[in-house]
Amino acid sequence: MPEMNLTGARMQLRNGRADAEAFRARAIVGFLIIVLCLAALVSRYVFLQIYRGTQFAQTSDQQRISVRSVAPSRGLIYDRNGVLLADNIAAFRLEVVPEAVAGGPGGLDKLLAELGDVVAISADDIERFKIARAKKKAFESVPLRLKLSEDEIARFAVDRWRFPGVEVVPYLTRAYPLRSLFAHTVGYVGRIDMNELVKLDANDYAGTTHIGKTGVERWYEDELHGKPGSETVEVNVGGRVMRTLERVAPTPGKNLYLSIDSRLQRAAEEALGGRLGAVVAIDPRNGEVLAMVSEPDFDGNLFVNGIGQADYTELTQDPRKPLLNRAIAGGFIPGSTIKPYAAAAGLELGVRTPSDTVVSTGEYHIPGQARGYRDDFPAGRVDLKLALAWSVNTYFYSLAYELGIDRFSGFMGKFGFGAKTGIDVAGEASGVLPSAEWLRATRNQPWYAGYTVNVGFGQGFWVVTPIQLAHALTIIAAKGANRPPHVLRATQSGIGAPVQPAPLPMPGPSVGTRPGTWKAIEEGMWLAVNGPPPSTVSGLGKEFPYAIAGKTGTAERYSRYDETWTTIATSSAERHQVLFECFTPAEEPRVAVVVALEAGKSGASDAAPIARKILDAWLKYDDDAPATPAKVAQQ
Amino acid sequence: MMFDFDQLGPRLRLFARRWLRAPTLDWPLALALVLLACVGLVNLYSAGAPDTKVALNQGVRFVLGAVLMVLLSRVSPQSLRKWTPWLYAGSVFLLLVVAVLGEGRGAHRWLDLKVLRFQPSELAKLTMPMMAAWVLSRGELPPKFSSLAIVGALIALPAGLIAKQPDLGTALLVVASGMFVIFLAGMAWWRIGLVAAAAAAVAPVAWHFMHDYQKKRLFTFLDPAADRLGDGWHIMQSEIAVGSGGLWGKGWQHGTQSALEFLPEHTTDFAFAVLSEEWGLIGVAAVIALYIFIVGRGLMIAANARDTYSRLLAGSISMSFFVYVMVNGGMVAGILPVVGVPMPLISYGGTSVVALLAGFGMLMAIHNYRRSPH
């Protein structure tokens, strides 16, 4: 202890006032340096928080606030009587949250294998799941199987404990209750593919998975889709939603009411009886399509939730081409169905009057040429009416020859041949209206007079679609008025909202100015149905309350000079493309029908009876029929 | 056996006289520390949300640290001085033990004593200035070259061991605490200049010995955007947190950067970023002012100390406190590289809080045993 005190005393002696002063000086310098440094530090904070504060505040908000689209519900599609053609139904799908699956990375494969015992999971499903999963975060759920059946839901519910991270999630899916009946006309929706993705407005389609692929679903995509709503959410660093800040409800897509009567559609399909071909029925008074059928068809529901590879292959590989909408994209050789329009050309261009006659000897020769153009029978001297009723080729050979190809096809263009009708169903084809110009442009060949003769009776280069023919037919039925065919009748901006009639498409330029033109043609077509043989479809109008006017078409599928005529097309029942066009009542038509079959014996024998069945059905559903005792009794 | 209560009475009185004698604390300094601790707790409550354990644990540590501070404030600088060489030797020994047996995430920093886990490097932060003060207070001031060389070696030993752990931040603090002693001892300015020049010359050599991750940190600091998802993320998100606070801040518990986990390490290294975001420049300036007050008050205590050892020790503790603030504040604001130096009493971390308050305990002791005013 004394030693301790001694050192202490020595120290105190040494550490005198001078040392303390020296220290004080250093401490002051040190403190000043510290204050300067901290002032510099604070100035950095001033820079960040004041000078760049707004910018950082924006960055901070940008990374935490995310605006997500809420997909609108798709508009429904009804027929003219409110029968549902395209519906949104609640369905259940299996979703997997990869993060929540037990057993690490290998656990997912094991889970998929085990799930397969409970719920059917195809290789397609797994493939799709893996692609979708790669685009999402680990905590986001990924659909695995769409459209679970009730059995599957029940089975899964029992075994659910075995599958952590797997959920049954409800969703709305498109459904076509009438299945194949409207597969072509209404079309179908499918998942948005990569090609569509690049073209679509990213904002409008942000939350949408499906888009109209064909038919009305495609044509009216904008109306059916609606406007997406938005959800402003706060996300954390991993992108997980922490809370919703704001929600703007989506505007659902418009409901569409089509002009088609599903009962007539059904009748038309039944009348076709599965034969390859198409039927189009139009109200010539306004261009409303009443029925539009293409056979063979398929179930549009297959495509909605991702068609399986097997089904898809079957549909695409089928030689009967079930995916082709023959009503608007099927190419037919019109044959004699072209004759009423050729007659109109002759009358309007002043080459013929209704009473002018032509002699048919059974073979026609272009003046000075040796080659003969065949007629079905030597009809003798016929006027326009008989020429149409008996379908006398010679009359139209000479007519076309006299008109010349330019005037002929020029006038045919007025009926809409060779161009799309503009019908509001996606996928229309334009067909071919033969002309010298067309031949030069497409095949770089000169036009010969012989071609004109052939084209004059609906052969040689001609390609028409049933909708084109039906549209042209309505022009005759409506006595020259050109009313474009369409399927949209009314729209509705939500269930319960008033149904707004859709505006009619702009009428096209009227055809024909001369009095008597339409009367003469109508009489010829009437005689074809109501006259005694050799009227082409004599007896077709029997026991029908209204007068029917019609025209057959039997076009050669194969050239008579080709060896296929005798080899492939041996069966006469398969030898021709057969068509029939008709309207009724003849004087004030309310319906015009075109039936086109890819193979048949003749228009009269195959296509006309189908048309009659459709007209019989139409009678039952015709709203504008004058009240008859039978009708009253029915109601 | 009966306990002898007669014996106990006088002993208790003695104990009371020794430990409960007033005044034992420098009240301005103590109040500033309490205020800072409160700010720290309030901030951690928000930064750690929804986990309230963070603030609670920190509170417990504050209490432990405060008790240690009060206890140390009773220990005379004479005793501290007497024990200094042993404490220094002890901490170097523990650093060696850690180097051999230590554990910790990525770096060997921790010593597990079963009842207590702690980082010997934290101890070195205290024993380093003590040892330097001990050496320099024995000779004449300003120090001669020989004593400077000795102190330099004494600094290099623990600093080297800590840097090797690797814990660059703590090594830096240990070196700084030693250097401050030398500076306050009156080392000639020309020598200071020489040392600075030498340090600049040695830098490339130091670079050579740096760990890859340390080099990467330095690069990242120089160009945060180049490493957007890695270390650069820390710097960028911290700047966003600070900057988005603006003048008034987003308000307590309304900071988004930490709540949504954009800001990493928001309770520890980047706790001050949370404070900056929620309280804005006003909060930053207030806290920095508080730090300046604490440093200034510490230097005043040092200036009034009884002897050279106490002066140098108190001065070094105060100035080291500034280094924490500067390094962490600079890191949070993106002007200094990311090194693990906590913001004193704001960042979450037990050992650091206890070590800091222990240092202030010694400061209080020096205040207690100050020169009697003339």
PDB file of N, CA and C in Angstrom, chain A residues 220 286-288 421-424 482-488 502-508:
ATOM      1  N   TYR A 220     -65.824 -10.417 -82.310  1.00  0.00           N
ATOM      2  CA  TYR A 220     -66.260  -9.431 -81.325  1.00  0.00           C
ATOM      3  C   TYR A 220     -65.413  -9.479 -80.055  1.00  0.00           C
ATOM      4  N   ASN A 286     -83.241  -7.821 -93.916  1.00  0.00           N
ATOM      5  CA  ASN A 286     -82.277  -7.045 -93.123  1.00  0.00           C
ATOM      6  C   ASN A 286     -80.868  -7.644 -93.092  1.00  0.00           C
ATOM      7  N   GLY A 287     -80.700  -8.796 -93.735  1.00  0.00           N
ATOM      8  CA  GLY A 287     -79.367  -9.412 -93.765  1.00  0.00           C
ATOM      9  C   GLY A 287     -79.045 -10.220 -92.517  1.00  0.00           C
ATOM     10  N   GLU A 288     -80.019 -10.379 -91.630  1.00  0.00           N
ATOM     11  CA  GLU A 288     -79.759 -11.162 -90.420  1.00  0.00           C
ATOM     12  C   GLU A 288     -79.613 -12.638 -90.760  1.00  0.00           C
ATOM     13  N   THR A 421     -67.908 -10.977 -97.712  1.00  0.00           N
ATOM     14  CA  THR A 421     -69.170 -10.269 -97.455  1.00  0.00           C
ATOM     15  C   THR A 421     -69.020  -9.346 -96.262  1.00  0.00           C
ATOM     16  N   GLY A 422     -67.994  -9.587 -95.466  1.00  0.00           N
ATOM     17  CA  GLY A 422     -67.805  -8.782 -94.272  1.00  0.00           C
ATOM     18  C   GLY A 422     -68.633  -9.278 -93.106  1.00  0.00           C
ATOM     19  N   ILE A 423     -69.113 -10.481 -93.197  1.00  0.00           N
ATOM     20  CA  ILE A 423     -69.915 -11.031 -92.100  1.00  0.00           C
ATOM     21  C   ILE A 423     -69.095 -11.019 -90.808  1.00  0.00           C
ATOM     22  N   ASP A 424     -69.800 -10.735 -89.701  1.00  0.00           N
ATOM     23  CA  ASP A 424     -69.117 -10.574 -88.417  1.00  0.00           C
ATOM     24  C   ASP A 424     -68.814 -11.893 -87.731  1.00  0.00           C
ATOM     25  N   ASN A 482     -78.955  -4.297-101.328  1.00  0.00           N
ATOM     26  CA  ASN A 482     -77.741  -5.011-100.912  1.00  0.00           C
ATOM     27  C   ASN A 482     -77.554  -4.864 -99.404  1.00  0.00           C
ATOM     28  N   ARG A 483     -77.981  -5.884 -98.685  1.00  0.00           N
ATOM     29  CA  ARG A 483     -77.884  -5.808 -97.224  1.00  0.00           C
ATOM     30  C   ARG A 483     -76.876  -6.836 -96.730  1.00  0.00           C
ATOM     31  N   PRO A 484     -75.726  -6.357 -96.269  1.00  0.00           N
ATOM     32  CA  PRO A 484     -74.657  -7.294 -95.885  1.00  0.00           C
ATOM     33  C   PRO A 484     -75.130  -8.251 -94.792  1.00  0.00           C
ATOM     34  N   PRO A 485     -74.755  -9.498 -94.902  1.00  0.00           N
ATOM     35  CA  PRO A 485     -75.166 -10.473 -93.891  1.00  0.00           C
ATOM     36  C   PRO A 485     -74.418 -10.215 -92.586  1.00  0.00           C
ATOM     37  N   HIS A 486     -75.105 -10.462 -91.492  1.00  0.00           N
ATOM     38  CA  HIS A 486     -74.457 -10.272 -90.192  1.00  0.00           C
ATOM     39  C   HIS A 486     -75.158 -11.141 -89.155  1.00  0.00           C
ATOM     40  N   VAL A 487     -74.472 -11.401 -88.060  1.00  0.00           N
ATOM     41  CA  VAL A 487     -75.045 -12.261 -87.017  1.00  0.00           C
ATOM     42  C   VAL A 487     -75.350 -11.503 -85.728  1.00  0.00           C
ATOM     43  N   LEU A 488     -74.811 -10.284 -85.580  1.00  0.00           N
ATOM     44  CA  LEU A 488     -75.055  -9.565 -84.326  1.00  0.00           C
ATOM     45  C   LEU A 488     -76.361  -8.804 -84.413  1.00  0.00           C
ATOM     46  N   ALA A 502     -78.258  -3.709 -82.206  1.00  0.00           N
ATOM     47  CA  ALA A 502     -77.000  -3.366 -82.862  1.00  0.00           C
ATOM     48  C   ALA A 502     -77.319  -2.652 -84.168  1.00  0.00           C
ATOM     49  N   PRO A 503     -76.572  -1.617 -84.514  1.00  0.00           N
ATOM     50  CA  PRO A 503     -76.832  -0.945 -85.786  1.00  0.00           C
ATOM     51  C   PRO A 503     -76.606  -1.903 -86.948  1.00  0.00           C
ATOM     52  N   LEU A 504     -77.426  -1.777 -87.987  1.00  0.00           N
ATOM     53  CA  LEU A 504     -77.253  -2.635 -89.170  1.00  0.00           C
ATOM     54  C   LEU A 504     -75.981  -2.225 -89.893  1.00  0.00           C
ATOM     55  N   PRO A 505     -75.333  -3.186 -90.514  1.00  0.00           N
ATOM     56  CA  PRO A 505     -74.149  -2.810 -91.307  1.00  0.00           C
ATOM     57  C   PRO A 505     -74.571  -1.864 -92.433  1.00  0.00           C
ATOM     58  N   MET A 506     -73.656  -1.005 -92.860  1.00  0.00           N
ATOM     59  CA  MET A 506     -73.939  -0.090 -93.971  1.00  0.00           C
ATOM     60  C   MET A 506     -74.382  -0.887 -95.193  1.00  0.00           C
ATOM     61  N   PRO A 507     -75.554  -0.531 -95.794  1.00  0.00           N
ATOM     62  CA  PRO A 507     -75.966  -1.278 -96.990  1.00  0.00           C
ATOM     63  C   PRO A 507     -74.981  -1.064 -98.126  1.00  0.00           C
ATOM     64  N   GLY A 508     -74.805  -2.096 -98.925  1.00  0.00           N
ATOM     65  CA  GLY A 508     -73.935  -1.985-100.083  1.00  0.00           C
ATOM     66  C   GLY A 508     -74.701  -1.311-101.219  1.00  0.00           C
TER      67      GLY A 508
END
